[in-house]
Structures are given as C-alpha cells and as structure tokens.
Amino acid sequence: MSEMATHGGDNEPQTSARRQTRSAGGDPATRGRTTIADGVVEKIAGMAAHDVEGVHAMGSGFSRTLGAVRDRVPGGGRTVTRGVKAEVGEVQTALDLEIVVEYGYPIGDVSRAVRENVIAAVERMTSLEVVEVNIAVSDVHLPDEEDDEEPGQPRIQ
C-alpha cells in the first residue's frame, strides 16, 4: 500500500503539501541571519596584523606588560586581540589597531601592509565590508631592547 496519507477530503498527498511549504521559503541562504561578535573580527585582524613583516607586537606598553604576565600564568595563553578593537555592524566593521614596529622598517610601509592584510583577511572570512582600519604606532622596538613578549625568559637571574 502507499504510505502517503491524504489531507482532509481533497485527496492531495500530505508529502506534496510539505514539499510546497519547504520550497516556498526561497533560497535557504536567505533564511535567518548571521551575527559576528566583535571578538571574532578582533582575532582575525590580530592574526592578520601579526603576519606582516615589521610588526613586532600589538598594543601599548602597558597592555603588553599585562599580557606578558597573563601569558606566564598557566591557562592564560597568548591573546591575538591585544591592541585590536573592532566595532561590528550588520554588514560593516571598523577597526582600531595599536602596533609596535621593528626598528629599521618604514612605518608608513608597515602600516599600509597591515591595513591591506587586515582588510583582506576580515572581508574574506566574514563577508563584512571593512570601512576603516585606523593604526596607531605606539612604539618602535629596538634590537637591544628586552622583549616582554617572550615567555619562558626568567626576569630574575
């Protein structure tokens, strides 16, 4: 026997009524919405900025010092969002980055490369339009300076 049940007295199979309901909604990709948290965009931007040659670290001296302490605490882990702030809307995002540039690298070139890399990564991964990337260079890392970023180095000898 057929497994199709009839719908009321109209002899129309119930399965075809269900099929019509499913297809009436249009493209499945347009049903519902996706929201992206600020932290997600901040992580993507932080990773993209760190990938640029000439970027030594992210964040101000104070935030790097606190981060270095947090990195040494078990379970603290390194954070790629240090020095990154994102404002995320429904279709656009804006970013503020604070970077430390390695001595000898042209700051304008590093900033331009960071901006391009961050925009490409965020737009590719989130489909959000990046409307601006503001970069503040808070320091220049000199070759003979001690590096607060490297865990495992004892401070006391």
Tab-separated table of N, CA and C in Angstrom:
chain	number	residue	atom	x	y	z
A	1	MET	N	0.833	-1.176	0.000
A	1	MET	CA	0.000	0.000	0.000
A	1	MET	C	0.876	1.238	0.000
A	2	SER	N	0.329	2.310	-0.393
A	2	SER	CA	1.039	3.584	-0.426
A	2	SER	C	1.140	4.163	0.979
A	3	GLU	N	2.286	4.796	1.298
A	3	GLU	CA	2.474	5.401	2.608
A	3	GLU	C	1.984	6.833	2.642
A	4	MET	N	1.509	7.352	1.527
A	4	MET	CA	1.040	8.729	1.501
A	4	MET	C	-0.326	8.831	2.140
A	5	ALA	N	-0.430	9.756	3.074
A	5	ALA	CA	-1.723	9.991	3.730
A	5	ALA	C	-2.426	11.119	2.999
A	6	THR	N	-3.724	11.106	3.050
A	6	THR	CA	-4.452	12.190	2.392
A	6	THR	C	-4.713	13.296	3.392
A	7	HIS	N	-4.826	14.478	2.864
A	7	HIS	CA	-5.022	15.684	3.642
A	7	HIS	C	-6.506	16.037	3.602
A	8	GLY	N	-7.192	15.804	4.655
A	8	GLY	CA	-8.628	16.102	4.685
A	8	GLY	C	-9.342	15.273	3.642
A	9	GLY	N	-10.289	15.872	2.926
A	9	GLY	CA	-11.041	15.149	1.920
A	9	GLY	C	-10.608	15.492	0.522
A	10	ASP	N	-9.528	16.236	0.328
A	10	ASP	CA	-9.160	16.690	-1.015
A	10	ASP	C	-8.283	15.689	-1.764
A	11	ASN	N	-7.957	14.570	-1.172
A	11	ASN	CA	-7.157	13.518	-1.774
A	11	ASN	C	-5.766	13.974	-2.226
A	12	GLU	N	-5.252	15.141	-1.750
A	12	GLU	CA	-3.896	15.592	-2.069
A	12	GLU	C	-2.947	14.961	-1.067
A	13	PRO	N	-1.897	14.354	-1.534
A	13	PRO	CA	-0.959	13.714	-0.608
A	13	PRO	C	-0.328	14.741	0.331
A	14	GLN	N	-0.131	14.318	1.587
A	14	GLN	CA	0.429	15.192	2.607
A	14	GLN	C	1.892	15.516	2.298
A	15	THR	N	2.600	14.586	1.697
A	15	THR	CA	4.006	14.832	1.399
A	15	THR	C	4.179	15.963	0.402
A	16	SER	N	3.315	16.097	-0.566
A	16	SER	CA	3.457	17.199	-1.519
A	16	SER	C	3.144	18.525	-0.848
A	17	ALA	N	2.264	18.551	0.133
A	17	ALA	CA	1.979	19.781	0.870
A	17	ALA	C	3.216	20.195	1.655
A	18	ARG	N	3.928	19.231	2.222
A	18	ARG	CA	5.151	19.537	2.952
A	18	ARG	C	6.230	20.052	2.006
A	19	ARG	N	6.332	19.448	0.847
A	19	ARG	CA	7.318	19.903	-0.130
A	19	ARG	C	7.056	21.334	-0.544
A	20	GLN	N	5.805	21.675	-0.729
A	20	GLN	CA	5.453	23.042	-1.120
A	20	GLN	C	5.829	24.015	-0.016
A	21	THR	N	5.618	23.656	1.227
A	21	THR	CA	5.948	24.534	2.335
A	21	THR	C	7.446	24.779	2.391
A	22	ARG	N	8.241	23.734	2.184
A	22	ARG	CA	9.692	23.886	2.233
A	22	ARG	C	10.214	24.777	1.113
A	23	SER	N	9.716	24.606	-0.064
A	23	SER	CA	10.230	25.374	-1.193
A	23	SER	C	9.658	26.784	-1.243
A	24	ALA	N	8.622	27.068	-0.484
A	24	ALA	CA	8.012	28.395	-0.517
A	24	ALA	C	8.895	29.443	0.146
A	25	GLY	N	9.875	29.030	0.959
A	25	GLY	CA	10.721	29.967	1.680
A	25	GLY	C	11.803	30.608	0.840
A	26	GLY	N	12.060	30.140	-0.356
A	26	GLY	CA	13.108	30.697	-1.199
A	26	GLY	C	14.461	30.080	-0.896
A	27	ASP	N	15.493	30.794	-1.245
A	27	ASP	CA	16.868	30.340	-1.078
A	27	ASP	C	17.171	30.098	0.401
A	28	PRO	N	17.635	28.898	0.763
A	28	PRO	CA	17.936	28.615	2.172
A	28	PRO	C	18.970	29.568	2.772
A	29	ALA	N	19.867	30.105	1.955
A	29	ALA	CA	20.897	31.006	2.462
A	29	ALA	C	20.316	32.317	2.972
A	30	THR	N	19.102	32.652	2.570
A	30	THR	CA	18.497	33.918	2.992
A	30	THR	C	17.553	33.753	4.174
A	31	ARG	N	17.422	32.559	4.683
A	31	ARG	CA	16.524	32.319	5.816
A	31	ARG	C	17.309	32.476	7.111
A	32	GLY	N	17.030	33.510	7.841
A	32	GLY	CA	17.740	33.765	9.086
A	32	GLY	C	18.883	34.733	8.868
A	33	ARG	N	19.598	35.029	9.943
A	33	ARG	CA	20.711	35.959	9.818
A	33	ARG	C	21.897	35.461	10.630
A	34	THR	N	23.042	35.918	10.260
A	34	THR	CA	24.286	35.556	10.931
A	34	THR	C	24.837	36.800	11.603
A	35	THR	N	25.170	36.690	12.866
A	35	THR	CA	25.815	37.801	13.560
A	35	THR	C	27.236	37.378	13.918
A	36	ILE	N	28.143	38.328	13.817
A	36	ILE	CA	29.554	38.066	14.102
A	36	ILE	C	29.961	38.948	15.266
A	37	ALA	N	30.483	38.339	16.308
A	37	ALA	CA	30.888	39.071	17.506
A	37	ALA	C	32.126	39.919	17.230
A	38	ASP	N	32.242	41.011	17.971
A	38	ASP	CA	33.410	41.880	17.848
A	38	ASP	C	34.705	41.085	18.043
A	39	GLY	N	34.701	40.176	19.015
A	39	GLY	CA	35.890	39.391	19.315
A	39	GLY	C	36.360	38.520	18.166
A	40	VAL	N	35.438	38.057	17.356
A	40	VAL	CA	35.792	37.237	16.191
A	40	VAL	C	36.573	38.080	15.193
A	41	VAL	N	36.067	39.267	14.905
A	41	VAL	CA	36.745	40.170	13.968
A	41	VAL	C	38.085	40.606	14.550
A	42	GLU	N	38.136	40.843	15.867
A	42	GLU	CA	39.391	41.239	16.509
A	42	GLU	C	40.455	40.147	16.381
A	43	LYS	N	40.066	38.890	16.541
A	43	LYS	CA	41.026	37.793	16.398
A	43	LYS	C	41.554	37.693	14.974
A	44	ILE	N	40.660	37.794	14.007
A	44	ILE	CA	41.074	37.723	12.602
A	44	ILE	C	42.033	38.863	12.289
A	45	ALA	N	41.684	40.079	12.715
A	45	ALA	CA	42.522	41.252	12.459
A	45	ALA	C	43.867	41.133	13.165
A	46	GLY	N	43.864	40.646	14.390
A	46	GLY	CA	45.107	40.487	15.140
A	46	GLY	C	46.052	39.504	14.475
A	47	MET	N	45.514	38.377	14.027
A	47	MET	CA	46.336	37.391	13.331
A	47	MET	C	46.897	37.972	12.034
A	48	ALA	N	46.056	38.679	11.298
A	48	ALA	CA	46.494	39.264	10.022
A	48	ALA	C	47.571	40.325	10.249
A	49	ALA	N	47.445	41.125	11.305
A	49	ALA	CA	48.439	42.158	11.600
A	49	ALA	C	49.768	41.535	12.020
A	50	HIS	N	49.712	40.489	12.839
A	50	HIS	CA	50.940	39.810	13.287
A	50	HIS	C	51.702	39.189	12.123
A	51	ASP	N	51.005	38.839	11.041
A	51	ASP	CA	51.639	38.206	9.890
A	51	ASP	C	52.482	39.169	9.054
A	52	VAL	N	52.352	40.463	9.298
A	52	VAL	CA	53.067	41.456	8.481
A	52	VAL	C	54.492	41.619	8.995
A	53	GLU	N	55.441	41.547	8.073
A	53	GLU	CA	56.845	41.738	8.429
A	53	GLU	C	57.056	43.172	8.909
A	54	GLY	N	57.749	43.307	10.022
A	54	GLY	CA	57.998	44.624	10.602
A	54	GLY	C	57.129	44.914	11.807
A	55	VAL	N	56.083	44.111	12.023
A	55	VAL	CA	55.247	44.270	13.215
A	55	VAL	C	55.879	43.439	14.319
A	56	HIS	N	56.307	44.107	15.371
A	56	HIS	CA	56.937	43.403	16.486
A	56	HIS	C	55.897	42.899	17.481
A	57	ALA	N	54.936	43.757	17.806
A	57	ALA	CA	53.928	43.400	18.807
A	57	ALA	C	52.698	44.263	18.588
A	58	MET	N	51.657	43.933	19.341
A	58	MET	CA	50.402	44.678	19.279
A	58	MET	C	50.114	45.237	20.661
A	59	GLY	N	49.538	46.437	20.697
A	59	GLY	CA	49.123	47.040	21.957
A	59	GLY	C	50.131	48.033	22.485
A	60	SER	N	49.694	48.779	23.510
A	60	SER	CA	50.563	49.759	24.154
A	60	SER	C	51.527	49.051	25.088
A	61	GLY	N	52.491	49.775	25.593
A	61	GLY	CA	53.458	49.192	26.515
A	61	GLY	C	52.791	48.591	27.739
A	62	PHE	N	51.799	49.276	28.288
A	62	PHE	CA	51.104	48.788	29.485
A	62	PHE	C	50.340	47.500	29.181
A	63	SER	N	49.607	47.481	28.072
A	63	SER	CA	48.835	46.275	27.748
A	63	SER	C	49.752	45.112	27.415
A	64	ARG	N	50.921	45.386	26.821
A	64	ARG	CA	51.880	44.322	26.535
A	64	ARG	C	52.475	43.771	27.818
A	65	THR	N	52.721	44.651	28.791
A	65	THR	CA	53.255	44.205	30.079
A	65	THR	C	52.245	43.317	30.789
A	66	LEU	N	50.996	43.762	30.839
A	66	LEU	CA	49.955	42.938	31.451
A	66	LEU	C	49.789	41.626	30.697
A	67	GLY	N	49.843	41.690	29.398
A	67	GLY	CA	49.707	40.487	28.574
A	67	GLY	C	50.844	39.511	28.803
A	68	ALA	N	52.060	40.031	28.983
A	68	ALA	CA	53.207	39.161	29.232
A	68	ALA	C	53.033	38.428	30.560
A	69	VAL	N	52.495	39.118	31.553
A	69	VAL	CA	52.223	38.476	32.842
A	69	VAL	C	51.149	37.413	32.659
A	70	ARG	N	50.077	37.752	31.956
A	70	ARG	CA	48.980	36.806	31.715
A	70	ARG	C	49.471	35.593	30.921
A	71	ASP	N	50.397	35.814	29.991
A	71	ASP	CA	50.937	34.712	29.194
A	71	ASP	C	51.707	33.712	30.048
A	72	ARG	N	52.303	34.184	31.137
A	72	ARG	CA	53.093	33.304	32.012
A	72	ARG	C	52.230	32.515	32.990
A	73	VAL	N	50.986	32.950	33.182
A	73	VAL	CA	50.073	32.250	34.080
A	73	VAL	C	49.549	31.007	33.368
A	74	PRO	N	49.612	29.846	34.027
A	74	PRO	CA	49.095	28.638	33.363
A	74	PRO	C	47.633	28.817	32.956
A	75	GLY	N	47.352	28.486	31.710
A	75	GLY	CA	45.992	28.625	31.194
A	75	GLY	C	45.681	30.024	30.691
A	76	GLY	N	46.615	30.968	30.888
A	76	GLY	CA	46.387	32.344	30.451
A	76	GLY	C	46.438	32.480	28.945
A	77	GLY	N	47.419	31.837	28.348
A	77	GLY	CA	47.548	31.824	26.893
A	77	GLY	C	47.788	33.190	26.282
A	78	ARG	N	48.363	33.181	25.111
A	78	ARG	CA	48.581	34.431	24.377
A	78	ARG	C	47.287	34.886	23.740
A	79	THR	N	47.106	36.169	23.692
A	79	THR	CA	45.899	36.688	23.061
A	79	THR	C	46.274	37.479	21.815
A	80	VAL	N	45.656	37.144	20.714
A	80	VAL	CA	45.932	37.850	19.459
A	80	VAL	C	45.114	39.125	19.357
A	81	THR	N	44.206	39.324	20.296
A	81	THR	CA	43.358	40.518	20.226
A	81	THR	C	43.970	41.713	20.949
A	82	ARG	N	45.118	41.533	21.582
A	82	ARG	CA	45.778	42.650	22.257
A	82	ARG	C	46.088	43.737	21.231
A	83	GLY	N	45.660	44.960	21.512
A	83	GLY	CA	45.910	46.068	20.605
A	83	GLY	C	44.929	46.173	19.455
A	84	VAL	N	43.835	45.412	19.503
A	84	VAL	CA	42.831	45.437	18.427
A	84	VAL	C	41.462	45.724	19.019
A	85	LYS	N	40.761	46.670	18.425
A	85	LYS	CA	39.393	46.990	18.832
A	85	LYS	C	38.544	47.047	17.571
A	86	ALA	N	37.427	46.309	17.588
A	86	ALA	CA	36.537	46.268	16.417
A	86	ALA	C	35.149	46.729	16.807
A	87	GLU	N	34.513	47.420	15.903
A	87	GLU	CA	33.092	47.751	16.001
A	87	GLU	C	32.429	47.053	14.827
A	88	VAL	N	31.510	46.137	15.132
A	88	VAL	CA	30.902	45.326	14.094
A	88	VAL	C	29.422	45.651	13.983
A	89	GLY	N	28.996	45.972	12.763
A	89	GLY	CA	27.581	46.170	12.475
A	89	GLY	C	27.044	44.964	11.721
A	90	GLU	N	25.901	45.145	11.090
A	90	GLU	CA	25.288	44.030	10.356
A	90	GLU	C	26.038	43.704	9.069
A	91	VAL	N	26.557	44.728	8.381
A	91	VAL	CA	27.245	44.480	7.110
A	91	VAL	C	28.615	45.148	7.027
A	92	GLN	N	28.982	45.930	8.032
A	92	GLN	CA	30.252	46.651	8.006
A	92	GLN	C	30.976	46.526	9.339
A	93	THR	N	32.283	46.783	9.295
A	93	THR	CA	33.083	46.813	10.513
A	93	THR	C	34.159	47.882	10.390
A	94	ALA	N	34.566	48.418	11.535
A	94	ALA	CA	35.660	49.379	11.607
A	94	ALA	C	36.625	48.880	12.674
A	95	LEU	N	37.914	49.085	12.434
A	95	LEU	CA	38.938	48.548	13.331
A	95	LEU	C	39.935	49.617	13.749
A	96	ASP	N	40.384	49.518	15.000
A	96	ASP	CA	41.476	50.328	15.525
A	96	ASP	C	42.558	49.369	15.984
A	97	LEU	N	43.785	49.571	15.500
A	97	LEU	CA	44.912	48.716	15.865
A	97	LEU	C	46.019	49.561	16.449
A	98	GLU	N	46.679	49.015	17.449
A	98	GLU	CA	47.844	49.661	18.037
A	98	GLU	C	49.010	48.699	17.869
A	99	ILE	N	50.050	49.152	17.179
A	99	ILE	CA	51.158	48.255	16.862
A	99	ILE	C	52.492	48.820	17.338
A	100	VAL	N	53.460	47.921	17.485
A	100	VAL	CA	54.849	48.260	17.738
A	100	VAL	C	55.619	47.788	16.511
A	101	VAL	N	56.370	48.692	15.915
A	101	VAL	CA	57.102	48.395	14.690
A	101	VAL	C	58.562	48.093	15.027
A	102	GLU	N	59.130	47.115	14.338
A	102	GLU	CA	60.548	46.796	14.483
A	102	GLU	C	61.377	47.969	13.949
A	103	TYR	N	62.455	48.301	14.651
A	103	TYR	CA	63.363	49.354	14.211
A	103	TYR	C	63.917	49.016	12.827
A	104	GLY	N	63.968	50.023	11.961
A	104	GLY	CA	64.524	49.845	10.625
A	104	GLY	C	63.475	49.669	9.539
A	105	TYR	N	62.257	49.328	9.927
A	105	TYR	CA	61.183	49.178	8.947
A	105	TYR	C	60.474	50.515	8.766
A	106	PRO	N	60.201	50.916	7.534
A	106	PRO	CA	59.468	52.174	7.300
A	106	PRO	C	58.050	52.069	7.862
A	107	ILE	N	57.720	52.946	8.785
A	107	ILE	CA	56.426	52.889	9.481
A	107	ILE	C	55.259	53.002	8.507
A	108	GLY	N	55.365	53.870	7.523
A	108	GLY	CA	54.299	54.030	6.535
A	108	GLY	C	54.059	52.750	5.753
A	109	ASP	N	55.141	52.075	5.356
A	109	ASP	CA	55.021	50.830	4.603
A	109	ASP	C	54.419	49.716	5.464
A	110	VAL	N	54.861	49.631	6.717
A	110	VAL	CA	54.335	48.605	7.619
A	110	VAL	C	52.847	48.858	7.861
A	111	SER	N	52.487	50.115	8.116
A	111	SER	CA	51.082	50.452	8.352
A	111	SER	C	50.212	50.122	7.145
A	112	ARG	N	50.705	50.443	5.975
A	112	ARG	CA	49.961	50.148	4.744
A	112	ARG	C	49.781	48.636	4.566
A	113	ALA	N	50.848	47.882	4.817
A	113	ALA	CA	50.784	46.427	4.676
A	113	ALA	C	49.833	45.818	5.716
A	114	VAL	N	49.869	46.340	6.943
A	114	VAL	CA	48.948	45.863	7.981
A	114	VAL	C	47.510	46.136	7.556
A	115	ARG	N	47.261	47.351	7.103
A	115	ARG	CA	45.899	47.734	6.687
A	115	ARG	C	45.397	46.817	5.575
A	116	GLU	N	46.226	46.597	4.559
A	116	GLU	CA	45.831	45.739	3.434
A	116	GLU	C	45.589	44.304	3.876
A	117	ASN	N	46.468	43.775	4.715
A	117	ASN	CA	46.348	42.381	5.157
A	117	ASN	C	45.118	42.193	6.040
A	118	VAL	N	44.876	43.146	6.933
A	118	VAL	CA	43.717	43.068	7.831
A	118	VAL	C	42.419	43.151	7.031
A	119	ILE	N	42.333	44.102	6.118
A	119	ILE	CA	41.117	44.251	5.309
A	119	ILE	C	40.856	42.976	4.507
A	120	ALA	N	41.883	42.452	3.859
A	120	ALA	CA	41.709	41.243	3.043
A	120	ALA	C	41.242	40.066	3.897
A	121	ALA	N	41.861	39.863	5.050
A	121	ALA	CA	41.507	38.723	5.900
A	121	ALA	C	40.094	38.854	6.470
A	122	VAL	N	39.770	40.032	6.997
A	122	VAL	CA	38.449	40.220	7.612
A	122	VAL	C	37.348	40.110	6.559
A	123	GLU	N	37.515	40.742	5.415
A	123	GLU	CA	36.480	40.674	4.382
A	123	GLU	C	36.334	39.263	3.824
A	124	ARG	N	37.449	38.549	3.651
A	124	ARG	CA	37.386	37.188	3.127
A	124	ARG	C	36.698	36.243	4.113
A	125	MET	N	37.007	36.372	5.391
A	125	MET	CA	36.494	35.416	6.366
A	125	MET	C	35.105	35.751	6.894
A	126	THR	N	34.719	37.029	6.863
A	126	THR	CA	33.436	37.412	7.460
A	126	THR	C	32.416	37.926	6.464
A	127	SER	N	32.840	38.299	5.277
A	127	SER	CA	31.993	38.948	4.268
A	127	SER	C	31.498	40.314	4.718
A	128	LEU	N	32.070	40.859	5.793
A	128	LEU	CA	31.749	42.217	6.217
A	128	LEU	C	32.598	43.192	5.407
A	129	GLU	N	32.048	44.369	5.139
A	129	GLU	CA	32.826	45.410	4.487
A	129	GLU	C	33.622	46.143	5.559
A	130	VAL	N	34.934	46.215	5.387
A	130	VAL	CA	35.776	46.953	6.325
A	130	VAL	C	35.803	48.407	5.854
A	131	VAL	N	35.200	49.292	6.646
A	131	VAL	CA	35.096	50.685	6.223
A	131	VAL	C	36.335	51.497	6.603
A	132	GLU	N	37.029	51.093	7.675
A	132	GLU	CA	38.276	51.773	8.019
A	132	GLU	C	39.109	50.914	8.956
A	133	VAL	N	40.425	51.096	8.832
A	133	VAL	CA	41.377	50.474	9.743
A	133	VAL	C	42.319	51.593	10.191
A	134	ASN	N	42.136	52.027	11.425
A	134	ASN	CA	42.982	53.064	12.000
A	134	ASN	C	44.137	52.398	12.728
A	135	ILE	N	45.353	52.869	12.444
A	135	ILE	CA	46.541	52.268	13.040
A	135	ILE	C	47.288	53.324	13.843
A	136	ALA	N	47.547	52.993	15.104
A	136	ALA	CA	48.362	53.840	15.965
A	136	ALA	C	49.665	53.095	16.238
A	137	VAL	N	50.778	53.709	15.901
A	137	VAL	CA	52.078	53.115	16.184
A	137	VAL	C	52.492	53.657	17.549
A	138	SER	N	52.503	52.765	18.540
A	138	SER	CA	52.757	53.210	19.916
A	138	SER	C	54.223	53.108	20.324
A	139	ASP	N	55.028	52.391	19.537
A	139	ASP	CA	56.422	52.228	19.917
A	139	ASP	C	57.215	51.673	18.741
A	140	VAL	N	58.529	51.786	18.855
A	140	VAL	CA	59.453	51.156	17.927
A	140	VAL	C	60.336	50.242	18.764
A	141	HIS	N	60.405	48.980	18.378
A	141	HIS	CA	61.217	48.016	19.116
A	141	HIS	C	62.644	48.076	18.612
A	142	LEU	N	63.581	48.400	19.509
A	142	LEU	CA	64.992	48.477	19.164
A	142	LEU	C	65.638	47.102	19.316
A	143	PRO	N	66.651	46.815	18.516
A	143	PRO	CA	67.268	45.481	18.561
A	143	PRO	C	67.807	45.089	19.940
A	144	ASP	N	68.279	46.066	20.724
A	144	ASP	CA	68.888	45.728	22.017
A	144	ASP	C	67.894	45.803	23.187
A	145	GLU	N	66.618	46.066	22.901
A	145	GLU	CA	65.624	46.133	23.970
A	145	GLU	C	65.216	44.737	24.406
A	146	GLU	N	64.927	44.619	25.708
A	146	GLU	CA	64.413	43.366	26.230
A	146	GLU	C	63.012	43.173	25.684
A	147	ASP	N	62.651	41.947	25.396
A	147	ASP	CA	61.355	41.649	24.796
A	147	ASP	C	60.395	41.097	25.831
A	148	ASP	N	59.358	41.853	26.182
A	148	ASP	CA	58.347	41.406	27.151
A	148	ASP	C	57.452	40.327	26.571
A	149	GLU	N	57.490	40.132	25.268
A	149	GLU	CA	56.582	39.201	24.616
A	149	GLU	C	57.007	37.745	24.745
A	150	GLU	N	58.297	37.494	25.045
A	150	GLU	CA	58.803	36.132	25.030
A	150	GLU	C	58.625	35.462	26.381
A	151	PRO	N	57.653	34.525	26.482
A	151	PRO	CA	57.526	33.793	27.721
A	151	PRO	C	58.673	32.802	27.894
A	152	GLY	N	58.918	32.414	29.104
A	152	GLY	CA	59.953	31.434	29.347
A	152	GLY	C	61.289	32.054	29.709
A	153	GLN	N	61.478	33.332	29.474
A	153	GLN	CA	62.682	34.012	29.847
A	153	GLN	C	62.570	34.448	31.305
A	154	PRO	N	63.425	33.969	32.190
A	154	PRO	CA	63.338	34.397	33.587
A	154	PRO	C	63.735	35.852	33.713
A	155	ARG	N	62.996	36.598	34.505
A	155	ARG	CA	63.272	38.007	34.708
A	155	ARG	C	64.375	38.191	35.747
A	156	ILE	N	64.494	37.232	36.671
A	156	ILE	CA	65.479	37.316	37.731
A	156	ILE	C	66.528	36.244	37.486
A	157	GLN	N	67.781	36.631	37.581
A	157	GLN	CA	68.848	35.652	37.339
A	157	GLN	C	69.595	35.350	38.619
